[in-house]
Amino acid sequence: MQAKSPASASSAAVEPTEFRKALAQYATGVTVITTLAPDGAPAGMTANSFTSVSLDPPLVLWSVSRQAASFDAFRRGSRYLVHVLAGDQLALAQRFSTRGADKFGETNWQPGPHGLPLLAGGVAWFECSNRSQYDEGDHVILVGRVESFGANGGSPLIFHASRYVTDLSEAPLPRQLLKPW
């Protein structure tokens, strides 16, 4: 497979379906992000856009679609909890990515340090104050200042090629190994 040259890529319009296929080649961890809605009800969603920004101060970011059912809760909220899921938490990732699902009814959780829903069983969690937000395209980027965190370790849940990978030995292998230059 050959990559398009920068000149031909920049002169053609980006087709969304093909762009999504290309982005799917980047493996990411899977998170569930929780908060409290203005009425105090727990809210949450699955996201794979989570990344670190800075160690000093401790900052992370993620993005939320304007179409997400919990968009307003995150947009208006002052705090949220990021849960990095373990390989055995596929059902949890699917539950929190399903619109209209009872996300907290059968989920093992308790109030975290500031009352936010803290889910059990992940490999790590980060409680953040909502430091800044940036409107970009069909998403809003949220930058959070990490105020507390925990790390349990273990094998993470991965998302690659538009599918979940629960065991790294199941990860798709490259068609060919590239030789060094």
Short mmCIF file of N, CA, C and O in Angstrom, two decimals, residues 47-166:
data_model
loop_
_atom_site.label_atom_id
_atom_site.label_comp_id
_atom_site.label_asym_id
_atom_site.label_seq_id
_atom_site.Cartn_x
_atom_site.Cartn_y
_atom_site.Cartn_z
N ALA A 47 -14.70 6.91 25.74
CA ALA A 47 -13.89 7.79 24.88
C ALA A 47 -12.52 7.16 24.66
O ALA A 47 -11.97 6.54 25.56
N ASN A 48 -11.98 7.34 23.46
CA ASN A 48 -10.62 6.88 23.20
C ASN A 48 -9.72 8.04 22.78
O ASN A 48 -8.63 7.82 22.28
N SER A 49 -10.16 9.26 23.05
CA SER A 49 -9.38 10.45 22.67
C SER A 49 -8.52 10.96 23.82
O SER A 49 -7.95 12.04 23.72
N PHE A 50 -8.40 10.22 24.88
CA PHE A 50 -7.66 10.64 26.07
C PHE A 50 -6.15 10.63 25.84
O PHE A 50 -5.62 9.70 25.25
N THR A 51 -5.47 11.67 26.32
CA THR A 51 -4.00 11.71 26.25
C THR A 51 -3.45 12.66 27.31
O THR A 51 -4.17 13.52 27.82
N SER A 52 -2.18 12.49 27.61
CA SER A 52 -1.53 13.41 28.55
C SER A 52 -1.12 14.68 27.81
O SER A 52 -0.89 14.67 26.61
N VAL A 53 -1.03 15.77 28.56
CA VAL A 53 -0.62 17.06 28.00
C VAL A 53 0.64 17.56 28.68
O VAL A 53 1.59 17.98 28.03
N SER A 54 0.67 17.49 30.01
CA SER A 54 1.77 18.09 30.77
C SER A 54 1.95 17.36 32.10
O SER A 54 0.96 16.94 32.71
N LEU A 55 3.20 17.26 32.55
CA LEU A 55 3.48 16.72 33.88
C LEU A 55 3.47 17.81 34.94
O LEU A 55 3.15 17.56 36.09
N ASP A 56 3.84 19.04 34.55
CA ASP A 56 3.90 20.14 35.51
C ASP A 56 3.38 21.41 34.87
O ASP A 56 4.12 22.04 34.10
N PRO A 57 2.12 21.78 35.08
CA PRO A 57 1.17 21.11 35.97
C PRO A 57 0.64 19.82 35.33
O PRO A 57 0.72 19.66 34.10
N PRO A 58 0.06 18.93 36.14
CA PRO A 58 -0.45 17.67 35.59
C PRO A 58 -1.75 17.90 34.80
O PRO A 58 -2.79 18.19 35.37
N LEU A 59 -1.65 17.79 33.46
CA LEU A 59 -2.80 18.06 32.59
C LEU A 59 -3.03 16.89 31.65
O LEU A 59 -2.08 16.27 31.16
N VAL A 60 -4.31 16.63 31.37
CA VAL A 60 -4.72 15.63 30.38
C VAL A 60 -5.79 16.27 29.50
O VAL A 60 -6.33 17.33 29.84
N LEU A 61 -6.07 15.64 28.36
CA LEU A 61 -7.16 16.13 27.52
C LEU A 61 -7.91 14.97 26.91
O LEU A 61 -7.44 13.85 26.84
N TRP A 62 -9.13 15.28 26.48
CA TRP A 62 -9.97 14.34 25.74
C TRP A 62 -10.99 15.18 25.00
O TRP A 62 -11.09 16.39 25.23
N SER A 63 -11.72 14.57 24.08
CA SER A 63 -12.71 15.34 23.33
C SER A 63 -14.06 14.65 23.40
O SER A 63 -14.15 13.43 23.45
N VAL A 64 -15.10 15.47 23.39
CA VAL A 64 -16.48 14.98 23.46
C VAL A 64 -17.24 15.49 22.24
O VAL A 64 -17.15 16.67 21.88
N SER A 65 -17.97 14.60 21.60
CA SER A 65 -18.78 14.97 20.45
C SER A 65 -19.95 15.84 20.89
O SER A 65 -20.57 15.59 21.93
N ARG A 66 -20.28 16.82 20.08
CA ARG A 66 -21.44 17.66 20.36
C ARG A 66 -22.73 16.84 20.31
O ARG A 66 -23.74 17.25 20.85
N GLN A 67 -22.69 15.67 19.66
CA GLN A 67 -23.86 14.80 19.54
C GLN A 67 -24.00 13.83 20.71
O GLN A 67 -24.99 13.11 20.81
N ALA A 68 -23.02 13.77 21.60
CA ALA A 68 -23.06 12.83 22.73
C ALA A 68 -24.22 13.17 23.66
O ALA A 68 -24.48 14.35 23.94
N ALA A 69 -24.89 12.15 24.16
CA ALA A 69 -26.01 12.35 25.07
C ALA A 69 -25.58 13.10 26.33
O ALA A 69 -26.35 13.87 26.90
N SER A 70 -24.35 12.88 26.77
CA SER A 70 -23.86 13.52 28.00
C SER A 70 -23.05 14.80 27.73
O SER A 70 -22.39 15.32 28.62
N PHE A 71 -23.13 15.32 26.50
CA PHE A 71 -22.35 16.50 26.13
C PHE A 71 -22.55 17.65 27.11
O PHE A 71 -21.57 18.23 27.61
N ASP A 72 -23.79 18.01 27.42
CA ASP A 72 -24.05 19.15 28.29
C ASP A 72 -23.48 18.95 29.69
O ASP A 72 -22.97 19.89 30.30
N ALA A 73 -23.55 17.73 30.20
CA ALA A 73 -23.02 17.46 31.54
C ALA A 73 -21.52 17.73 31.58
O ALA A 73 -21.01 18.33 32.54
N PHE A 74 -20.80 17.32 30.54
CA PHE A 74 -19.35 17.55 30.51
C PHE A 74 -19.03 19.01 30.18
O PHE A 74 -18.10 19.59 30.74
N ARG A 75 -19.77 19.60 29.27
CA ARG A 75 -19.53 20.98 28.86
C ARG A 75 -19.73 21.95 30.02
O ARG A 75 -18.99 22.90 30.19
N ARG A 76 -20.75 21.68 30.84
CA ARG A 76 -21.10 22.59 31.93
C ARG A 76 -20.47 22.21 33.26
O ARG A 76 -20.45 23.02 34.18
N GLY A 77 -19.98 20.98 33.36
CA GLY A 77 -19.45 20.50 34.63
C GLY A 77 -18.09 21.09 34.97
O GLY A 77 -17.34 21.53 34.09
N SER A 78 -17.77 21.05 36.25
CA SER A 78 -16.48 21.59 36.70
C SER A 78 -15.46 20.48 36.95
O SER A 78 -14.27 20.77 37.11
N ARG A 79 -15.90 19.22 36.99
CA ARG A 79 -15.01 18.10 37.29
C ARG A 79 -15.44 16.87 36.50
O ARG A 79 -16.60 16.72 36.15
N TYR A 80 -14.49 15.96 36.28
CA TYR A 80 -14.79 14.66 35.69
C TYR A 80 -13.73 13.65 36.11
O TYR A 80 -12.65 14.03 36.56
N LEU A 81 -14.06 12.38 35.96
CA LEU A 81 -13.16 11.28 36.28
C LEU A 81 -12.91 10.48 35.02
O LEU A 81 -13.84 10.06 34.34
N VAL A 82 -11.65 10.25 34.70
CA VAL A 82 -11.24 9.44 33.55
C VAL A 82 -10.83 8.06 34.08
O VAL A 82 -9.96 7.98 34.95
N HIS A 83 -11.45 7.01 33.54
CA HIS A 83 -11.13 5.63 33.94
C HIS A 83 -10.48 4.92 32.76
O HIS A 83 -11.11 4.79 31.71
N VAL A 84 -9.24 4.49 32.91
CA VAL A 84 -8.56 3.72 31.87
C VAL A 84 -8.98 2.26 32.08
O VAL A 84 -8.70 1.68 33.13
N LEU A 85 -9.67 1.70 31.08
CA LEU A 85 -10.26 0.38 31.26
C LEU A 85 -9.26 -0.76 31.12
O LEU A 85 -8.29 -0.67 30.36
N ALA A 86 -9.55 -1.82 31.83
CA ALA A 86 -8.76 -3.05 31.77
C ALA A 86 -9.29 -3.93 30.63
O ALA A 86 -10.42 -3.76 30.17
N GLY A 87 -8.47 -4.87 30.21
CA GLY A 87 -8.84 -5.77 29.12
C GLY A 87 -10.11 -6.56 29.37
O GLY A 87 -10.80 -6.94 28.43
N ASP A 88 -10.46 -6.78 30.63
CA ASP A 88 -11.68 -7.54 30.94
C ASP A 88 -12.91 -6.65 31.11
O ASP A 88 -13.95 -7.11 31.57
N GLN A 89 -12.82 -5.38 30.71
CA GLN A 89 -13.94 -4.45 30.88
C GLN A 89 -14.61 -4.07 29.56
O GLN A 89 -15.19 -3.00 29.44
N LEU A 90 -14.58 -4.98 28.59
CA LEU A 90 -15.22 -4.73 27.30
C LEU A 90 -16.70 -4.41 27.45
O LEU A 90 -17.21 -3.47 26.84
N ALA A 91 -17.42 -5.17 28.28
CA ALA A 91 -18.86 -4.94 28.46
C ALA A 91 -19.12 -3.54 29.00
O ALA A 91 -20.09 -2.87 28.60
N LEU A 92 -18.26 -3.06 29.88
CA LEU A 92 -18.39 -1.71 30.44
C LEU A 92 -18.19 -0.66 29.35
O LEU A 92 -18.97 0.29 29.24
N ALA A 93 -17.17 -0.84 28.52
CA ALA A 93 -16.93 0.09 27.41
C ALA A 93 -18.14 0.15 26.48
O ALA A 93 -18.57 1.23 26.06
N GLN A 94 -18.70 -1.02 26.17
CA GLN A 94 -19.86 -1.07 25.28
C GLN A 94 -21.09 -0.43 25.92
O GLN A 94 -21.84 0.28 25.25
N ARG A 95 -21.30 -0.67 27.20
CA ARG A 95 -22.45 -0.08 27.90
C ARG A 95 -22.37 1.43 27.86
O ARG A 95 -23.36 2.11 27.58
N PHE A 96 -21.19 1.99 28.13
CA PHE A 96 -21.06 3.44 28.19
C PHE A 96 -20.99 4.08 26.80
O PHE A 96 -21.04 5.29 26.69
N SER A 97 -20.87 3.28 25.76
CA SER A 97 -20.89 3.82 24.41
C SER A 97 -22.26 3.66 23.75
O SER A 97 -22.44 4.08 22.61
N THR A 98 -23.22 3.09 24.46
CA THR A 98 -24.55 2.85 23.91
C THR A 98 -25.51 3.95 24.35
O THR A 98 -25.77 4.11 25.55
N ARG A 99 -26.02 4.68 23.38
CA ARG A 99 -26.97 5.76 23.67
C ARG A 99 -28.24 5.17 24.29
O ARG A 99 -28.77 4.19 23.81
N GLY A 100 -28.67 5.77 25.39
CA GLY A 100 -29.89 5.36 26.05
C GLY A 100 -29.73 4.19 27.02
O GLY A 100 -30.69 3.82 27.70
N ALA A 101 -28.55 3.61 27.12
CA ALA A 101 -28.33 2.48 28.03
C ALA A 101 -28.37 2.96 29.48
O ALA A 101 -28.05 4.11 29.77
N ASP A 102 -28.76 2.05 30.39
CA ASP A 102 -28.68 2.33 31.82
C ASP A 102 -27.22 2.11 32.21
O ASP A 102 -26.81 1.00 32.56
N LYS A 103 -26.44 3.15 32.13
CA LYS A 103 -24.99 3.03 32.28
C LYS A 103 -24.54 2.73 33.70
O LYS A 103 -23.54 2.06 33.90
N PHE A 104 -25.27 3.20 34.69
CA PHE A 104 -24.84 3.04 36.07
C PHE A 104 -25.63 1.98 36.84
O PHE A 104 -25.22 1.58 37.92
N GLY A 105 -26.74 1.51 36.29
CA GLY A 105 -27.61 0.56 36.98
C GLY A 105 -26.92 -0.72 37.41
O GLY A 105 -27.09 -1.18 38.53
N GLU A 106 -26.14 -1.31 36.51
CA GLU A 106 -25.46 -2.57 36.83
C GLU A 106 -23.94 -2.41 36.83
O GLU A 106 -23.21 -3.38 36.69
N THR A 107 -23.50 -1.18 37.03
CA THR A 107 -22.07 -0.89 37.05
C THR A 107 -21.59 -0.78 38.49
O THR A 107 -22.24 -0.13 39.32
N ASN A 108 -20.45 -1.41 38.78
CA ASN A 108 -19.87 -1.34 40.11
C ASN A 108 -19.14 -0.01 40.25
O ASN A 108 -18.09 0.19 39.64
N TRP A 109 -19.72 0.91 41.04
CA TRP A 109 -19.12 2.21 41.25
C TRP A 109 -19.44 2.73 42.64
O TRP A 109 -20.34 2.24 43.29
N GLN A 110 -18.68 3.73 43.04
CA GLN A 110 -18.91 4.42 44.30
C GLN A 110 -18.51 5.87 44.12
O GLN A 110 -17.80 6.20 43.17
N PRO A 111 -18.96 6.76 45.02
CA PRO A 111 -18.53 8.16 44.90
C PRO A 111 -17.02 8.27 45.10
O PRO A 111 -16.46 7.69 46.03
N GLY A 112 -16.36 9.02 44.22
CA GLY A 112 -14.92 9.25 44.31
C GLY A 112 -14.61 10.36 45.29
O GLY A 112 -15.49 10.81 46.04
N PRO A 113 -13.37 10.85 45.28
CA PRO A 113 -12.94 11.87 46.24
C PRO A 113 -13.82 13.13 46.29
O PRO A 113 -13.97 13.72 47.35
N HIS A 114 -14.44 13.52 45.19
CA HIS A 114 -15.31 14.69 45.16
C HIS A 114 -16.74 14.34 44.79
O HIS A 114 -17.48 15.16 44.24
N GLY A 115 -17.13 13.09 45.03
CA GLY A 115 -18.51 12.66 44.80
C GLY A 115 -18.82 12.18 43.39
O GLY A 115 -19.93 11.76 43.11
N LEU A 116 -17.85 12.25 42.49
CA LEU A 116 -18.07 11.79 41.12
C LEU A 116 -18.09 10.26 41.07
O LEU A 116 -17.44 9.61 41.90
N PRO A 117 -18.78 9.68 40.08
CA PRO A 117 -18.80 8.22 39.97
C PRO A 117 -17.41 7.65 39.66
O PRO A 117 -16.83 7.94 38.63
N LEU A 118 -16.89 6.84 40.60
CA LEU A 118 -15.61 6.17 40.44
C LEU A 118 -15.89 4.70 40.17
O LEU A 118 -16.45 4.00 41.02
N LEU A 119 -15.54 4.25 38.98
CA LEU A 119 -15.81 2.88 38.55
C LEU A 119 -14.74 1.93 39.08
O LEU A 119 -13.58 2.30 39.19
N ALA A 120 -15.15 0.71 39.37
CA ALA A 120 -14.22 -0.30 39.88
C ALA A 120 -13.54 -1.02 38.73
O ALA A 120 -14.09 -1.14 37.64
N GLY A 121 -12.32 -1.49 38.98
CA GLY A 121 -11.68 -2.45 38.10
C GLY A 121 -10.78 -1.95 36.99
O GLY A 121 -10.22 -2.75 36.28
N GLY A 122 -10.62 -0.67 36.80
CA GLY A 122 -9.77 -0.18 35.71
C GLY A 122 -8.29 -0.30 36.04
O GLY A 122 -7.91 -0.65 37.15
N VAL A 123 -7.46 0.00 35.05
CA VAL A 123 -6.01 -0.03 35.29
C VAL A 123 -5.50 1.28 35.88
O VAL A 123 -4.45 1.31 36.51
N ALA A 124 -6.27 2.37 35.71
CA ALA A 124 -5.90 3.66 36.29
C ALA A 124 -7.12 4.59 36.25
O ALA A 124 -8.06 4.35 35.49
N TRP A 125 -7.09 5.63 37.08
CA TRP A 125 -8.13 6.66 37.05
C TRP A 125 -7.50 8.02 37.37
O TRP A 125 -6.46 8.09 38.03
N PHE A 126 -8.13 9.08 36.84
CA PHE A 126 -7.65 10.45 37.02
C PHE A 126 -8.85 11.35 37.30
O PHE A 126 -9.75 11.44 36.46
N GLU A 127 -8.87 11.99 38.45
CA GLU A 127 -9.93 12.95 38.73
C GLU A 127 -9.41 14.33 38.35
O GLU A 127 -8.32 14.73 38.77
N CYS A 128 -10.19 15.05 37.55
CA CYS A 128 -9.74 16.31 36.97
C CYS A 128 -10.72 17.44 37.22
O CYS A 128 -11.94 17.24 37.20
N SER A 129 -10.17 18.63 37.40
CA SER A 129 -11.00 19.83 37.33
C SER A 129 -10.97 20.27 35.86
O SER A 129 -9.96 20.13 35.18
N ASN A 130 -12.08 20.77 35.39
CA ASN A 130 -12.23 21.16 33.99
C ASN A 130 -11.52 22.51 33.80
O ASN A 130 -12.08 23.56 34.07
N ARG A 131 -10.28 22.47 33.34
CA ARG A 131 -9.43 23.67 33.26
C ARG A 131 -9.78 24.56 32.07
O ARG A 131 -9.86 25.78 32.19
N SER A 132 -9.94 23.96 30.88
CA SER A 132 -10.26 24.76 29.68
C SER A 132 -10.96 23.89 28.65
O SER A 132 -10.88 22.66 28.69
N GLN A 133 -11.64 24.57 27.73
CA GLN A 133 -12.38 23.89 26.66
C GLN A 133 -12.12 24.63 25.36
O GLN A 133 -12.01 25.85 25.34
N TYR A 134 -12.04 23.85 24.28
CA TYR A 134 -11.79 24.42 22.96
C TYR A 134 -12.79 23.84 21.97
O TYR A 134 -12.89 22.63 21.82
N ASP A 135 -13.52 24.71 21.31
CA ASP A 135 -14.46 24.29 20.27
C ASP A 135 -13.68 24.00 19.00
O ASP A 135 -13.00 24.89 18.47
N GLU A 136 -13.75 22.76 18.53
CA GLU A 136 -13.04 22.37 17.31
C GLU A 136 -13.90 21.40 16.52
O GLU A 136 -14.18 20.29 16.98
N GLY A 137 -14.35 21.81 15.34
CA GLY A 137 -15.14 20.94 14.48
C GLY A 137 -16.40 20.45 15.17
O GLY A 137 -17.11 21.23 15.80
N ASP A 138 -16.63 19.14 15.09
CA ASP A 138 -17.84 18.57 15.70
C ASP A 138 -17.62 18.09 17.13
O ASP A 138 -18.44 17.39 17.70
N HIS A 139 -16.50 18.48 17.73
CA HIS A 139 -16.16 18.10 19.10
C HIS A 139 -15.76 19.32 19.92
O HIS A 139 -15.47 20.38 19.37
N VAL A 140 -15.73 19.13 21.23
CA VAL A 140 -15.14 20.10 22.15
C VAL A 140 -14.00 19.38 22.85
O VAL A 140 -14.16 18.24 23.33
N ILE A 141 -12.83 20.00 22.87
CA ILE A 141 -11.66 19.44 23.54
C ILE A 141 -11.67 19.96 24.98
O ILE A 141 -11.75 21.17 25.20
N LEU A 142 -11.59 19.05 25.92
CA LEU A 142 -11.55 19.42 27.33
C LEU A 142 -10.16 19.13 27.89
O LEU A 142 -9.65 18.02 27.74
N VAL A 143 -9.57 20.14 28.51
CA VAL A 143 -8.29 19.98 29.18
C VAL A 143 -8.56 19.98 30.67
O VAL A 143 -9.22 20.90 31.19
N GLY A 144 -8.09 18.94 31.34
CA GLY A 144 -8.33 18.82 32.77
C GLY A 144 -7.04 18.85 33.57
O GLY A 144 -6.02 18.31 33.13
N ARG A 145 -7.11 19.47 34.72
CA ARG A 145 -5.98 19.45 35.66
C ARG A 145 -6.20 18.26 36.58
O ARG A 145 -7.23 18.17 37.26
N VAL A 146 -5.26 17.35 36.61
CA VAL A 146 -5.37 16.15 37.44
C VAL A 146 -5.17 16.55 38.89
O VAL A 146 -4.17 17.17 39.24
N GLU A 147 -6.16 16.22 39.73
CA GLU A 147 -6.10 16.57 41.14
C GLU A 147 -5.91 15.35 42.03
O GLU A 147 -5.43 15.48 43.15
N SER A 148 -6.30 14.18 41.54
CA SER A 148 -6.01 12.93 42.23
C SER A 148 -6.04 11.83 41.19
O SER A 148 -6.62 11.98 40.11
N PHE A 149 -5.39 10.72 41.51
CA PHE A 149 -5.33 9.61 40.56
C PHE A 149 -4.97 8.33 41.30
O PHE A 149 -4.55 8.36 42.46
N GLY A 150 -5.17 7.23 40.60
CA GLY A 150 -4.78 5.94 41.13
C GLY A 150 -4.39 5.04 39.97
O GLY A 150 -4.90 5.19 38.86
N ALA A 151 -3.48 4.11 40.24
CA ALA A 151 -3.04 3.17 39.20
C ALA A 151 -3.03 1.76 39.78
O ALA A 151 -2.34 1.52 40.77
N ASN A 152 -3.82 0.88 39.18
CA ASN A 152 -3.88 -0.52 39.60
C ASN A 152 -2.98 -1.39 38.74
O ASN A 152 -2.66 -2.50 39.12
N GLY A 153 -2.63 -0.90 37.54
CA GLY A 153 -1.85 -1.70 36.61
C GLY A 153 -2.70 -2.78 35.97
O GLY A 153 -3.90 -2.86 36.17
N GLY A 154 -2.06 -3.60 35.16
CA GLY A 154 -2.77 -4.68 34.47
C GLY A 154 -2.79 -4.44 32.98
O GLY A 154 -2.24 -3.48 32.47
N SER A 155 -3.46 -5.33 32.29
CA SER A 155 -3.56 -5.27 30.83
C SER A 155 -4.72 -4.35 30.43
O SER A 155 -5.85 -4.57 30.86
N PRO A 156 -4.45 -3.34 29.59
CA PRO A 156 -5.51 -2.40 29.21
C PRO A 156 -6.39 -2.90 28.08
O PRO A 156 -6.01 -3.79 27.32
N LEU A 157 -7.57 -2.32 27.97
CA LEU A 157 -8.44 -2.53 26.82
C LEU A 157 -7.95 -1.59 25.72
O LEU A 157 -7.68 -0.41 25.97
N ILE A 158 -7.83 -2.11 24.50
CA ILE A 158 -7.30 -1.35 23.37
C ILE A 158 -8.38 -1.26 22.28
O ILE A 158 -9.18 -2.17 22.13
N PHE A 159 -8.36 -0.17 21.52
CA PHE A 159 -9.24 -0.03 20.36
C PHE A 159 -8.35 0.18 19.14
O PHE A 159 -7.52 1.09 19.11
N HIS A 160 -8.49 -0.72 18.15
CA HIS A 160 -7.67 -0.64 16.95
C HIS A 160 -8.45 -1.22 15.78
O HIS A 160 -9.15 -2.23 15.92
N ALA A 161 -8.34 -0.60 14.62
CA ALA A 161 -8.99 -1.05 13.39
C ALA A 161 -10.50 -1.23 13.61
O ALA A 161 -11.10 -2.20 13.17
N SER A 162 -11.07 -0.27 14.34
CA SER A 162 -12.52 -0.22 14.60
C SER A 162 -13.03 -1.41 15.40
O SER A 162 -14.18 -1.81 15.27
N ARG A 163 -12.16 -1.98 16.23
CA ARG A 163 -12.61 -3.06 17.10
C ARG A 163 -11.83 -3.02 18.40
O ARG A 163 -10.72 -2.50 18.48
N TYR A 164 -12.45 -3.60 19.44
CA TYR A 164 -11.80 -3.70 20.73
C TYR A 164 -10.84 -4.87 20.74
O TYR A 164 -11.12 -5.92 20.16
N VAL A 165 -9.72 -4.70 21.42
CA VAL A 165 -8.74 -5.76 21.60
C VAL A 165 -8.61 -5.95 23.11
O VAL A 165 -8.16 -5.04 23.81
N THR A 166 -9.04 -7.12 23.60
CA THR A 166 -9.03 -7.37 25.04
C THR A 166 -7.76 -8.05 25.51
O THR A 166 -7.48 -8.10 26.69
#
